[in-house]
mmCIF file of C-alpha atoms and ligand atoms in Angstrom:
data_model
loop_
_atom_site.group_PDB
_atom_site.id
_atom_site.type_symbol
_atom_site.label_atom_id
_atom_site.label_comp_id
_atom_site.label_asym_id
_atom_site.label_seq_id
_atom_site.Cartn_x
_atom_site.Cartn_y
_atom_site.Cartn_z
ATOM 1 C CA UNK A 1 256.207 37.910 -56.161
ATOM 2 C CA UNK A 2 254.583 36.382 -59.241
ATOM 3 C CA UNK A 3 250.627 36.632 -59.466
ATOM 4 C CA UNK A 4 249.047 35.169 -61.830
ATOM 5 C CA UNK A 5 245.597 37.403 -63.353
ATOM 6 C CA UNK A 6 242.519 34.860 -63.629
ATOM 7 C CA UNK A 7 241.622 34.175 -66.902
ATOM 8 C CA UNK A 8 238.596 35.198 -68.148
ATOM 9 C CA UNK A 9 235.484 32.637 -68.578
ATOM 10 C CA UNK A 10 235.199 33.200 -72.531
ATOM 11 C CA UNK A 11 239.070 33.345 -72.998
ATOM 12 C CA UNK A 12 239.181 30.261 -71.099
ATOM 13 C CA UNK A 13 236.588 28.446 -73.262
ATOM 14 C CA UNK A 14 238.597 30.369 -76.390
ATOM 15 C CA UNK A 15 241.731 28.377 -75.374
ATOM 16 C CA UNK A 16 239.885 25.299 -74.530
ATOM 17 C CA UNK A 17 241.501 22.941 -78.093
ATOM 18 C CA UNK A 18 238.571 21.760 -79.932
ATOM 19 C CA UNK A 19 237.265 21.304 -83.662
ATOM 20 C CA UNK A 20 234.414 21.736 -85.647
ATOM 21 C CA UNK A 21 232.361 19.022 -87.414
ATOM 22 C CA UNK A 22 228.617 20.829 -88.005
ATOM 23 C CA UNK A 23 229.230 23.835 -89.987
ATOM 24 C CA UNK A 24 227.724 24.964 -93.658
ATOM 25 C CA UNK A 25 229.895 27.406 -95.858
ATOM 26 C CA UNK A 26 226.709 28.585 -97.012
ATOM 27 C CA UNK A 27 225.986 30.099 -93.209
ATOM 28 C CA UNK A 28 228.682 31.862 -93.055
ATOM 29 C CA UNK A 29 227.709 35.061 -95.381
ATOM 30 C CA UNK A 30 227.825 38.425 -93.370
ATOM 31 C CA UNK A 31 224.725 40.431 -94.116
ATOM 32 C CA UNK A 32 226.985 43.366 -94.944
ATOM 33 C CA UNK A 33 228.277 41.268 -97.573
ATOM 34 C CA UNK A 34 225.373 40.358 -98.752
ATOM 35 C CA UNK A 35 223.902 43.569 -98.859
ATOM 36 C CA UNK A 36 226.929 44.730 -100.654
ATOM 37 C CA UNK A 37 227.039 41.834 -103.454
ATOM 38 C CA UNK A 38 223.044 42.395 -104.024
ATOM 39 C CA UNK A 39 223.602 46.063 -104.953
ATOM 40 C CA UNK A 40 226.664 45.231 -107.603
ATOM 41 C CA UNK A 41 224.638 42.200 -109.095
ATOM 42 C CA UNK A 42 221.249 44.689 -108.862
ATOM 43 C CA UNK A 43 219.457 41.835 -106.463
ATOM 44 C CA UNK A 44 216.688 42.988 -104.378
ATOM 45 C CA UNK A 45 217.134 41.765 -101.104
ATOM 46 C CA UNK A 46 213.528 40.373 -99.853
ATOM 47 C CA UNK A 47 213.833 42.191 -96.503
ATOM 48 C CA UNK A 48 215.847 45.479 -94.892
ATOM 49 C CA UNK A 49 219.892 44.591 -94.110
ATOM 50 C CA UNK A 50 219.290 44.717 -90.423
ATOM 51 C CA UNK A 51 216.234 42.296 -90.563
ATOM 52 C CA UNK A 52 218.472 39.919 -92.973
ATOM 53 C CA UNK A 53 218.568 37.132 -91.095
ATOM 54 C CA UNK A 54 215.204 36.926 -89.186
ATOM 55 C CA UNK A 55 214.034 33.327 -90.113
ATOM 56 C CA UNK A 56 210.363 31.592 -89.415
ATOM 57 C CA UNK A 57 211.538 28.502 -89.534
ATOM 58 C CA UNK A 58 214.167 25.732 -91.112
ATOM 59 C CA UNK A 59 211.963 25.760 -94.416
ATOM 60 C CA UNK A 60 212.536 30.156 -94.625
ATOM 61 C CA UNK A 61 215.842 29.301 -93.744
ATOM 62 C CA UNK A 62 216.710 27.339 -96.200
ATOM 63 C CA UNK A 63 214.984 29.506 -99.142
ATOM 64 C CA UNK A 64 217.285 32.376 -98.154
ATOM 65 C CA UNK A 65 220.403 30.171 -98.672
ATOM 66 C CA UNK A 66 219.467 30.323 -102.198
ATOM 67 C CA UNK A 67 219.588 33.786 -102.194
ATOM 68 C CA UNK A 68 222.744 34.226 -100.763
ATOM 69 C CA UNK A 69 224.782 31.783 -102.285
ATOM 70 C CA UNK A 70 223.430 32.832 -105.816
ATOM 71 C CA UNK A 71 226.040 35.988 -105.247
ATOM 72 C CA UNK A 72 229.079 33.831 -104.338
ATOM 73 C CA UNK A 73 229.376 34.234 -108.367
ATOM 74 C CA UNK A 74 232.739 34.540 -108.822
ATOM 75 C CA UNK A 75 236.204 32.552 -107.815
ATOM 76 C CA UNK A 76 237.140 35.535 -105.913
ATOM 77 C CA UNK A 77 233.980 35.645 -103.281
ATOM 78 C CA UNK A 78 234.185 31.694 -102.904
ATOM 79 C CA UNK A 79 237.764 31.718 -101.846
ATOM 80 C CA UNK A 80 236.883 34.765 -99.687
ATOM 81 C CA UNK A 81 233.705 33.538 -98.218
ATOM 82 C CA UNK A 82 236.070 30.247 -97.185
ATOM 83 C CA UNK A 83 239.298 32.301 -95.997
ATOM 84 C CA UNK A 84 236.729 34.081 -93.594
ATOM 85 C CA UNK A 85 235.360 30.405 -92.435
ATOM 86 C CA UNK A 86 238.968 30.012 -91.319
ATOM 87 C CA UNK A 87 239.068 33.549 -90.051
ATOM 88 C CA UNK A 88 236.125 32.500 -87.792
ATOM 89 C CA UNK A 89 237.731 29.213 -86.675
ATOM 90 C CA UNK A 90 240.759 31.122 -85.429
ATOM 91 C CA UNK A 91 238.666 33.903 -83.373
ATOM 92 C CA UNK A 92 236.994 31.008 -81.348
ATOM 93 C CA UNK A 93 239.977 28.930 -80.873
ATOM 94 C CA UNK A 94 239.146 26.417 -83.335
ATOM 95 C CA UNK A 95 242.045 24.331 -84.566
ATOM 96 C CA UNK A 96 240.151 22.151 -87.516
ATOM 97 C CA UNK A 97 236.644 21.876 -89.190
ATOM 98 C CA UNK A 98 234.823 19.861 -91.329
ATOM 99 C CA UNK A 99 233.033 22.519 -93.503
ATOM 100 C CA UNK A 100 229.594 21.421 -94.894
ATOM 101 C CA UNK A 101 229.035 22.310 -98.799
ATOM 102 C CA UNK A 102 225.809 21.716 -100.529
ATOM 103 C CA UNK A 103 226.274 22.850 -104.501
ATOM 104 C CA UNK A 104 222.550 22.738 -104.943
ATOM 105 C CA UNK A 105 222.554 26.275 -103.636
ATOM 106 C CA UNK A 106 225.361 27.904 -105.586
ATOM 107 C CA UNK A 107 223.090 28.713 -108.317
ATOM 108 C CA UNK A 108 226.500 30.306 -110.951
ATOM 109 C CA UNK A 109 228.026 27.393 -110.295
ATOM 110 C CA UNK A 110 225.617 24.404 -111.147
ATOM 111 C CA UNK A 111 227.837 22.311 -113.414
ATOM 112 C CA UNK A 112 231.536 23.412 -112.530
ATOM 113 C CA UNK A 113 232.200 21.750 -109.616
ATOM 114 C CA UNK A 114 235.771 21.214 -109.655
ATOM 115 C CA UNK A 115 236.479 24.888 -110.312
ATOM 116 C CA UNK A 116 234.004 25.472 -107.020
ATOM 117 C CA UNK A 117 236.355 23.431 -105.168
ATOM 118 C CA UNK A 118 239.519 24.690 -106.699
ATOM 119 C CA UNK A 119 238.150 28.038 -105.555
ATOM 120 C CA UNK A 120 236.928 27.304 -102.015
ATOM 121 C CA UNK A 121 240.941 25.457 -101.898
ATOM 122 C CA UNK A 122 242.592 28.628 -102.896
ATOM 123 C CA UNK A 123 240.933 30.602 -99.757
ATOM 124 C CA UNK A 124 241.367 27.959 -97.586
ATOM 125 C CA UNK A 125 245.270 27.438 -98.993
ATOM 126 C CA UNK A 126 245.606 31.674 -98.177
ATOM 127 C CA UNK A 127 244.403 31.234 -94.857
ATOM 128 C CA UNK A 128 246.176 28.505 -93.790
ATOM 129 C CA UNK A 129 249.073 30.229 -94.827
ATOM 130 C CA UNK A 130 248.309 32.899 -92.511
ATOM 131 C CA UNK A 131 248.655 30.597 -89.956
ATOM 132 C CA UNK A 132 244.622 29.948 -89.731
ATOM 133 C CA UNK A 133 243.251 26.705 -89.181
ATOM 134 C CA UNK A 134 242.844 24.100 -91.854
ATOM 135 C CA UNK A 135 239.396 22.889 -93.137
ATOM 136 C CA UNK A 136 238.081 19.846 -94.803
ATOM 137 C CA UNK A 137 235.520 20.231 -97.114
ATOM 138 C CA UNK A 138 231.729 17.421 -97.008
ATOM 139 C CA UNK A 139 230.011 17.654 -100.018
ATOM 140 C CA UNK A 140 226.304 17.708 -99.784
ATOM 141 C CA UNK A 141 223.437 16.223 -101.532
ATOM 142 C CA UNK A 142 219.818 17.767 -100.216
ATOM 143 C CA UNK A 143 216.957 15.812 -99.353
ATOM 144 C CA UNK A 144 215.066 16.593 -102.309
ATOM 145 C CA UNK A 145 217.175 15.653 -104.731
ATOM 146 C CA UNK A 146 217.078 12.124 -106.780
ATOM 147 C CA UNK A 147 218.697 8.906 -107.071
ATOM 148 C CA UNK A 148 220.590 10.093 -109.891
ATOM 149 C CA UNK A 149 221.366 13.378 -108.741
ATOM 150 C CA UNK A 150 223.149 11.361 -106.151
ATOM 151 C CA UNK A 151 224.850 8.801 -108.442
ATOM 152 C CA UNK A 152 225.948 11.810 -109.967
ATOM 153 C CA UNK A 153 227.776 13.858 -107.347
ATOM 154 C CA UNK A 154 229.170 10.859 -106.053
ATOM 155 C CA UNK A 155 230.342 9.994 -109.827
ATOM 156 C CA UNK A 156 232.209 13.481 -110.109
ATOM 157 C CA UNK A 157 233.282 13.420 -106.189
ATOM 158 C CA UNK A 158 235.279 9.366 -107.000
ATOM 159 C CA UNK A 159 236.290 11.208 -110.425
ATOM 160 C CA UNK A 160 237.907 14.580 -109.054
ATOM 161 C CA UNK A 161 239.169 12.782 -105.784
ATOM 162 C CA UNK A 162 239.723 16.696 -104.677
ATOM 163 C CA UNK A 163 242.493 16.729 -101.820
ATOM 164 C CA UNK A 164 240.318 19.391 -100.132
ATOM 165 C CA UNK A 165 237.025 17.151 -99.981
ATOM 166 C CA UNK A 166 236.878 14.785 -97.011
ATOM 167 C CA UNK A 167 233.351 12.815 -96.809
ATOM 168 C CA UNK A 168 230.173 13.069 -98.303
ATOM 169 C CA UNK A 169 226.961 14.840 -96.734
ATOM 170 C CA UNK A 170 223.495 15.161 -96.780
ATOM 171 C CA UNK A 171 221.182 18.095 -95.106
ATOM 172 C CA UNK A 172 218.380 19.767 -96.256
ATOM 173 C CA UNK A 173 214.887 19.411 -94.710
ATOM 174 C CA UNK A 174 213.421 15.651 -94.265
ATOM 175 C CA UNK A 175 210.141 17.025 -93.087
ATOM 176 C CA UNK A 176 209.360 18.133 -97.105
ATOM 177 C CA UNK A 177 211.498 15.628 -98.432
ATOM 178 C CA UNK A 178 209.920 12.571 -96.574
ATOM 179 C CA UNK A 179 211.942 9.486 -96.247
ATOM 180 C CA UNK A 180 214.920 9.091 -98.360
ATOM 181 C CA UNK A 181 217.131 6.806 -96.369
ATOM 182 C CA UNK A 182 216.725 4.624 -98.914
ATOM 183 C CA UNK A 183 216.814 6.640 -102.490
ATOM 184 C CA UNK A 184 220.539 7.682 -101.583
ATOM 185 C CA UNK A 185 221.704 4.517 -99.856
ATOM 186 C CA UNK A 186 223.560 3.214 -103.326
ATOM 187 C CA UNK A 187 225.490 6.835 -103.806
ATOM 188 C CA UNK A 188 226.482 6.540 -100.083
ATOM 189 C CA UNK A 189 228.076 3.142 -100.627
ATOM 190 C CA UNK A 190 229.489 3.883 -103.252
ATOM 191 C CA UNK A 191 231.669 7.261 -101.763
ATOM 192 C CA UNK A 192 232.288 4.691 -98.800
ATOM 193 C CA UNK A 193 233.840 2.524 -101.454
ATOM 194 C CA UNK A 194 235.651 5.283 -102.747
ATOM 195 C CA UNK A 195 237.048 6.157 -99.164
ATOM 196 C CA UNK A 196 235.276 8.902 -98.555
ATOM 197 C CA UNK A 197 233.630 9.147 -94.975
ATOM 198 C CA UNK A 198 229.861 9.284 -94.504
ATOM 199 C CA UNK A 199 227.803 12.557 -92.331
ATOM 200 C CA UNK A 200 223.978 12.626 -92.136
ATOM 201 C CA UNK A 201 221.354 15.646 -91.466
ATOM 202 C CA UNK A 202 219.050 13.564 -89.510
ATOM 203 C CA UNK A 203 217.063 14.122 -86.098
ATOM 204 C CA UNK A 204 216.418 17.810 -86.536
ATOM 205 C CA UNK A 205 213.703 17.805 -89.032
ATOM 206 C CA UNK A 206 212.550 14.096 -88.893
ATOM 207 C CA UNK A 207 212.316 12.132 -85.628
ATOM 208 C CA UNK A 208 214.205 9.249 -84.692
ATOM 209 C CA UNK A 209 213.749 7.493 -87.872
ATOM 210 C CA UNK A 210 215.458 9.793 -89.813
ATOM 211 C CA UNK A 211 218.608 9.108 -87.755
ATOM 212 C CA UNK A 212 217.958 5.326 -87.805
ATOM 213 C CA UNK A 213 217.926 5.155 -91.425
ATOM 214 C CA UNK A 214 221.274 7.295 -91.599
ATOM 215 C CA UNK A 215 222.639 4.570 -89.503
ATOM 216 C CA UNK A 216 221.304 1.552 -91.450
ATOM 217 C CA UNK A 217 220.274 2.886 -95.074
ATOM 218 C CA UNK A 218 223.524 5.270 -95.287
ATOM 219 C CA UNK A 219 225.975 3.926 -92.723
ATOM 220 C CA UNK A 220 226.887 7.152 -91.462
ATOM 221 C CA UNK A 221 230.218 8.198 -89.937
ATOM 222 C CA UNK A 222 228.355 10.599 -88.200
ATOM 223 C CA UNK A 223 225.145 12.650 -87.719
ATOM 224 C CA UNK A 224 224.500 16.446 -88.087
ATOM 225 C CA UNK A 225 221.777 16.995 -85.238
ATOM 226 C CA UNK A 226 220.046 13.828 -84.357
ATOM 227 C CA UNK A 227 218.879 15.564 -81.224
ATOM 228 C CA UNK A 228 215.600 13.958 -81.760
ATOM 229 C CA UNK A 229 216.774 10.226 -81.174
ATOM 230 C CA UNK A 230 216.286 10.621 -77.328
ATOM 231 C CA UNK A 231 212.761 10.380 -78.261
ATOM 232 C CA UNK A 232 213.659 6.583 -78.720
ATOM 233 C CA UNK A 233 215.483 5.032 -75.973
ATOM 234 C CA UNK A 234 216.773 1.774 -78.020
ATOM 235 C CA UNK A 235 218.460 3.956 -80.699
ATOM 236 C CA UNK A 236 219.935 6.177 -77.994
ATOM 237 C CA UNK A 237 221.361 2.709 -76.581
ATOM 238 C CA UNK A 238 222.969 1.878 -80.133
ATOM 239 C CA UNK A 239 224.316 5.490 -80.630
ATOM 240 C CA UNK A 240 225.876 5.440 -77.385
ATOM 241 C CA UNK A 241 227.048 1.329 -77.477
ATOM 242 C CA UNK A 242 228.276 2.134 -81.145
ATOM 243 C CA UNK A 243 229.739 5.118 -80.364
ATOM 244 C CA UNK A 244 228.390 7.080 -83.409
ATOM 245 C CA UNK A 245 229.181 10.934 -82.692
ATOM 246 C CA UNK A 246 226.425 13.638 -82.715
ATOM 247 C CA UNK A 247 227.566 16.763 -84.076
ATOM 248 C CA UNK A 248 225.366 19.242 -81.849
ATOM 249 C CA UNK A 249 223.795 22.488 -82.507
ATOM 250 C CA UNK A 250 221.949 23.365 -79.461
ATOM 251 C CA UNK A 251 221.274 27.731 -80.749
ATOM 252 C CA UNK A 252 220.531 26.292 -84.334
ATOM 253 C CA UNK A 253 217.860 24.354 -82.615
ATOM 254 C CA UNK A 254 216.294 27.251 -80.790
ATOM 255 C CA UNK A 255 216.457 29.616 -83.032
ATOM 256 C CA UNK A 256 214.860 27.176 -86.173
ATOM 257 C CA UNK A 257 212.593 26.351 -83.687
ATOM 258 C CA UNK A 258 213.402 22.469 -82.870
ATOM 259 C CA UNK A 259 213.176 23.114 -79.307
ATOM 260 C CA UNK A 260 211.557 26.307 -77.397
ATOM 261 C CA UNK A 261 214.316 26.865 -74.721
ATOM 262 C CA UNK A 262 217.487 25.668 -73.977
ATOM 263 C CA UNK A 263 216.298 23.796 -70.874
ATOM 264 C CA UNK A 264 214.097 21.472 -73.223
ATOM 265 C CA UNK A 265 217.430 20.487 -75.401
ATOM 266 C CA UNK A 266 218.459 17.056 -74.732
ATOM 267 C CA UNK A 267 222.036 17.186 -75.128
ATOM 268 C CA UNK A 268 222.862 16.967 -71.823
ATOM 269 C CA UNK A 269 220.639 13.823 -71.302
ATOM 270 C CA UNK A 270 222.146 12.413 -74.851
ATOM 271 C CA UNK A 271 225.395 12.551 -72.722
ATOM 272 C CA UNK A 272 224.338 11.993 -69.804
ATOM 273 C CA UNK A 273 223.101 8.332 -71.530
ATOM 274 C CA UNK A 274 227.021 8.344 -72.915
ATOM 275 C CA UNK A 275 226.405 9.043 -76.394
ATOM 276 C CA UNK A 276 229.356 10.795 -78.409
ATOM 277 C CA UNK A 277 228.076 14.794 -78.834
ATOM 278 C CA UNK A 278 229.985 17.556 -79.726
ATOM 279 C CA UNK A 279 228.803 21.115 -80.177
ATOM 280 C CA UNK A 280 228.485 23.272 -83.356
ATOM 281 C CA UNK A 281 227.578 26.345 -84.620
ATOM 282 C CA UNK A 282 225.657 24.890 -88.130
ATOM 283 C CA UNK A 283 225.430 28.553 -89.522
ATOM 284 C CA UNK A 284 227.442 30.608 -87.715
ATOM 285 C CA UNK A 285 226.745 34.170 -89.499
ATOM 286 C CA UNK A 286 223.047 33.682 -90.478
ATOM 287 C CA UNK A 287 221.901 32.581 -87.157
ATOM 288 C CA UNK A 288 223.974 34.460 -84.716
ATOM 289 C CA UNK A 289 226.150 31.701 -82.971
ATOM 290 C CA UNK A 290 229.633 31.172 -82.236
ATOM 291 C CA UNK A 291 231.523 28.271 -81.074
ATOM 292 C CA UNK A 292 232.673 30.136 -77.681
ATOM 293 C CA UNK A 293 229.270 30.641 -77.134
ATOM 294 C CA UNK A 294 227.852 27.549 -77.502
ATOM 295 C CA UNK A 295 230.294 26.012 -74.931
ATOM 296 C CA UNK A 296 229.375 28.933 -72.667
ATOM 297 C CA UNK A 297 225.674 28.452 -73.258
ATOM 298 C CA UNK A 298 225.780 24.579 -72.084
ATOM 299 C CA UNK A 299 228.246 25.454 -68.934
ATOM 300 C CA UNK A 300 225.324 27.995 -68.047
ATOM 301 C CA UNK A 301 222.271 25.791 -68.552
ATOM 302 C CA UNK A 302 223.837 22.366 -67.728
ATOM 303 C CA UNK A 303 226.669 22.930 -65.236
ATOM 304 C CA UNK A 304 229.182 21.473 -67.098
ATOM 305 C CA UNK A 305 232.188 21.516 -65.527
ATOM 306 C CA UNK A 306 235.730 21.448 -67.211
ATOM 307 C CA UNK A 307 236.155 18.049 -67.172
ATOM 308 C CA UNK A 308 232.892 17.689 -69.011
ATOM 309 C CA UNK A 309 233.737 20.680 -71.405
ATOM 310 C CA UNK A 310 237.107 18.671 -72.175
ATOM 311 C CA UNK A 311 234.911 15.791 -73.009
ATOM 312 C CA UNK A 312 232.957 16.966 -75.363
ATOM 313 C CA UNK A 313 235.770 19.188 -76.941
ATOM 314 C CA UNK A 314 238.003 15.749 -77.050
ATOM 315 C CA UNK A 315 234.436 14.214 -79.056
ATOM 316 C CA UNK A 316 234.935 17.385 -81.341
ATOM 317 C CA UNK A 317 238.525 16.397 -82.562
ATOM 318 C CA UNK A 318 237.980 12.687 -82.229
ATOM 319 C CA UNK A 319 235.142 12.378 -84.737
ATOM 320 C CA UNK A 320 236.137 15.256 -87.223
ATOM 321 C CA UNK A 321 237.825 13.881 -90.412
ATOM 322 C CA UNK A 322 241.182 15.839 -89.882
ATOM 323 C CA UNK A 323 244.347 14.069 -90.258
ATOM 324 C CA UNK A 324 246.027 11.946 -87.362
ATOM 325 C CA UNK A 325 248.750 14.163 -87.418
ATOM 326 C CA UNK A 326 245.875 17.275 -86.510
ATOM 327 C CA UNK A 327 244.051 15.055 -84.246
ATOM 328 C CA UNK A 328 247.061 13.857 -82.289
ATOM 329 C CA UNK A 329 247.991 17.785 -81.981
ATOM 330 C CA UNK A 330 244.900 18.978 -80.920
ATOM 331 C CA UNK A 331 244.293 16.415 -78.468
ATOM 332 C CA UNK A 332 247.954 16.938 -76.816
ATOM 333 C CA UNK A 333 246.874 20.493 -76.783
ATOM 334 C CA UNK A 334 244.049 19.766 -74.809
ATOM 335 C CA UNK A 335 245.284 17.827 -72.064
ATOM 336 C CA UNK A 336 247.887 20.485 -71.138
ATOM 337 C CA UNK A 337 244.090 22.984 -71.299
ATOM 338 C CA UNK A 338 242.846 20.718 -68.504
ATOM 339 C CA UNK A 339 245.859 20.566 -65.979
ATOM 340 C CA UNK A 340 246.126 24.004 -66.370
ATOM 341 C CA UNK A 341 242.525 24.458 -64.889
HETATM 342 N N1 ADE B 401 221.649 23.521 -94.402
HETATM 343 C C1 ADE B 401 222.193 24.524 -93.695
HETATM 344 N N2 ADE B 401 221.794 24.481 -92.409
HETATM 345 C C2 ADE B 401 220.954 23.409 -92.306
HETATM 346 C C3 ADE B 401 220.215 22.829 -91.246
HETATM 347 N N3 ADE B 401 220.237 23.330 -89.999
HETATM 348 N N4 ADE B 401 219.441 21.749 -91.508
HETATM 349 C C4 ADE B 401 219.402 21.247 -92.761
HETATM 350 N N5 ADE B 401 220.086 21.740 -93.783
HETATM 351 C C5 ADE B 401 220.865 22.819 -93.564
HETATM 352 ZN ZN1 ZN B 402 223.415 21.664 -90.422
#
C-alpha cells in the first residue's frame, strides 16, 4: 500500500513557487564575513561580531550599511556577495528576485559603475549556472541625494543599458530626507523613457504622502513598504483600484521599529481592502529574516490559508520584473503547489 508522509509546514511553504521583489544586496552580508573582511582591510568593527547586527532604528541601520559595503572592495567579494543572494533564493524556494542596489554605499566603487555591475553579473552568471535562481538587478538613488545626482545615475543607467539592470529605485530614509517626490521626478521619467521600470521606498519612513508622491511625482511600478498608506483610506482605494503592488516586509518593520508587534501590521487589512502585497525579506542577513519565514509568520498571526498564501505568492511573481518566459514558469509551477494541497 502506498502512504504518502505529510509534508512538513516550512517545506510546504519552501515549495510554495514565489519571487522576490523587496530585497537590498547590501543586506545580505553575513557578519562572519564581515568580521573576516574588517580584519584583512584592518577596519574596526564599531561593536563585538555577535552584537553585529543589533540596530536602534532605520537611521543606525542605514549608517552600518556604509560600513559594510565599504569592504565589498574588490570584483571578487561583489560577485560573491551576489552568488550567495542566489544561494539564499534557492534555500527558500525562491525562483526570481528583483535585487535592490544602492551605489551610494559602495564606498571603493564610487565612480565605476559599470565594472560594479559587470561584477555583481559575473556572480549572478556562476550561480545561475549552478542551477540557482536568476536575479534582476534596481539601481538605487537615496533620499538624500540631488537632482543631479539623479540626472546622473539615470544618464549612466540609459548609457550602459546593462542586461543585468531591470528598473530604477529609490530607498533610503524620507524621515531625514523630507519630501523629494518632486527633486527626482525628471530622472524617473526619464529611465521610464528609457524602458526601465520604476520601484519606490515609500510608506515606511514617511506616511502616506510619501507613497502618494511615488505614485504621482515618480509614477512608480511599484512600492517598497508603503505599509503606512492604510493610514489614508482614499489612497488605499487607488492602490487597490490601480492595482499598484506593495512589496511587503512585515519583520523589517518590527525589527526597525515601524510597528511594535506583528498584530499592529496592516498587511492583512491592506489585503483584506484588495490591494496587491507581496512579502519580502528587505535585508535578509542583517536583520534576521527569511522568505520561509515571513510566509510562516503571516499564516501564524493572520490565518492565512493556502489559497491566500497562493495569492500573495502569485502577487510576488506577477509584479517582479522577471521575464514572461520566468513569470509564465513560475506561475504554472504554482498552480500544480495548490492542487497538490
Ligand atoms: N536600504 C536598505 N534597507 C532599507 C530600508 N528598509 N529602508 C530604506 N532604505 C533601505
Ligand atoms: Zn527596503
Amino acid at each position: 500500500m502506498h502512504t504518502s508522509r505529510p509534508v512538513a509546514a516550512s517545506d510546504r511553504l519552501k515549495q510554495l513557487p514565489k519571487a522576490e521583489v523587496h530585497l537590498h544586496l547590501e543586506g545580505c552580508f553575513e557578519a562572519a564575513q564581515i568580521a573576516d573582511w574588517a580584519r584583512l582591510q584592518g577596519v574596526t568593527l564599531p561593536r563585538p561580531q555577535s552584537e553585529l547586527f543589533q540596530f536602534s532604528g532605520l537611521a543606525d541601520f542605514l549608517d552600518f550599511l556604509d560600513l559594510a559595503c565599504g569592504l565589498a572592495c574588490t570584483p571578487a567579494r561583489l560577485a560573491e556577495l551576489s552568488y550567495g543572494v542566489c544561494q539564499r533564493l534557492a534555500d527558500n524556494g525562491t525562483g526570481y528576485a528583483d535585487v535592490i542596489f544602492n551605489p551610494t554605499h559602495w564606498h571603493a566603487w564610487h565612480g565605476r559603475l559599470e565594472a560594479m555591475l559587470d561584477a555583481m553579473d559575473a556572480g549572478c552568471k556562476e550561480a545561475e549556472q549552478d542551477g540557482l535562481p536568476s536575479i534582476g538587478l534596481c539601481v538605487s538613488l537615496l533620499r538624500t541625494q540631488s537632482a543631479d545626482a539623479a540626472a546622473e545615475l539615470v544618464d549612466r543607467l540609459c548609457t550602459l543599458r546593462h542586461p543585468r539592470v531591470v528598473a530604477l529605485s529609490v530607498d533610503g530614509n524620507e524621515a531625514s530626507a523630507g519630501r523629494t517626490g518632486p527633486r527626482f521626478a525628471d530622472a524617473f521619467r526619464r529611465a521610464a523613457d528609457a524602458g526601465l521600470r520604476r520601484t519606490v521606498h515609500a510608506g515606511e519612513s514617511s506616511g502616506p504622502e510619501g507613497v502618494w508622491d511615488a505614485l504621482n511625482c515618480l509614477g512608480a511600478d511599484r512600492i517598497d513598504h508603503g505599509v503606512r498608506a492604510i493610514e489614508d483610506a482614499a489612497l488605499v482605494e487607488v492602490l487597490a483600484q490601480r492595482q499598484i503592488p506593495l512589496g511587503v516586509c512585515p519583520t523589517s518593520n518590527l525589527v526597525l521599529g515601524v510597528y511594535p508587534t506583528i498584530q499592529d501590521h496592516p498587511i492583512e487589512k491592506l489585503r483584506a481592502a484588495g490591494v496587491a502585497v507581496s512579502l519580502n525579506t528587505d535585508d535578509p542577513a542583517l536583520l534576521g529574516t527569511s522568505l520561509v519565514g515571513e510566509y510562516a509568520l503571516c499564516r501564524r498571526a493572520f490565518g492565512w490559508n493556502d489559497a491566500i498564501t497562493a495569492a500573495l505568492a502569485r502577487t510576488s511573481i506577477a509584479s517582479s520584473f522577471a521575464n514572461a518566459d520566468t513569470k509564465a514558469k513560475l506561475l504554472a509551477a504554482l498552480a500544480l503547489w495548490q492542487t497538490a494541497g
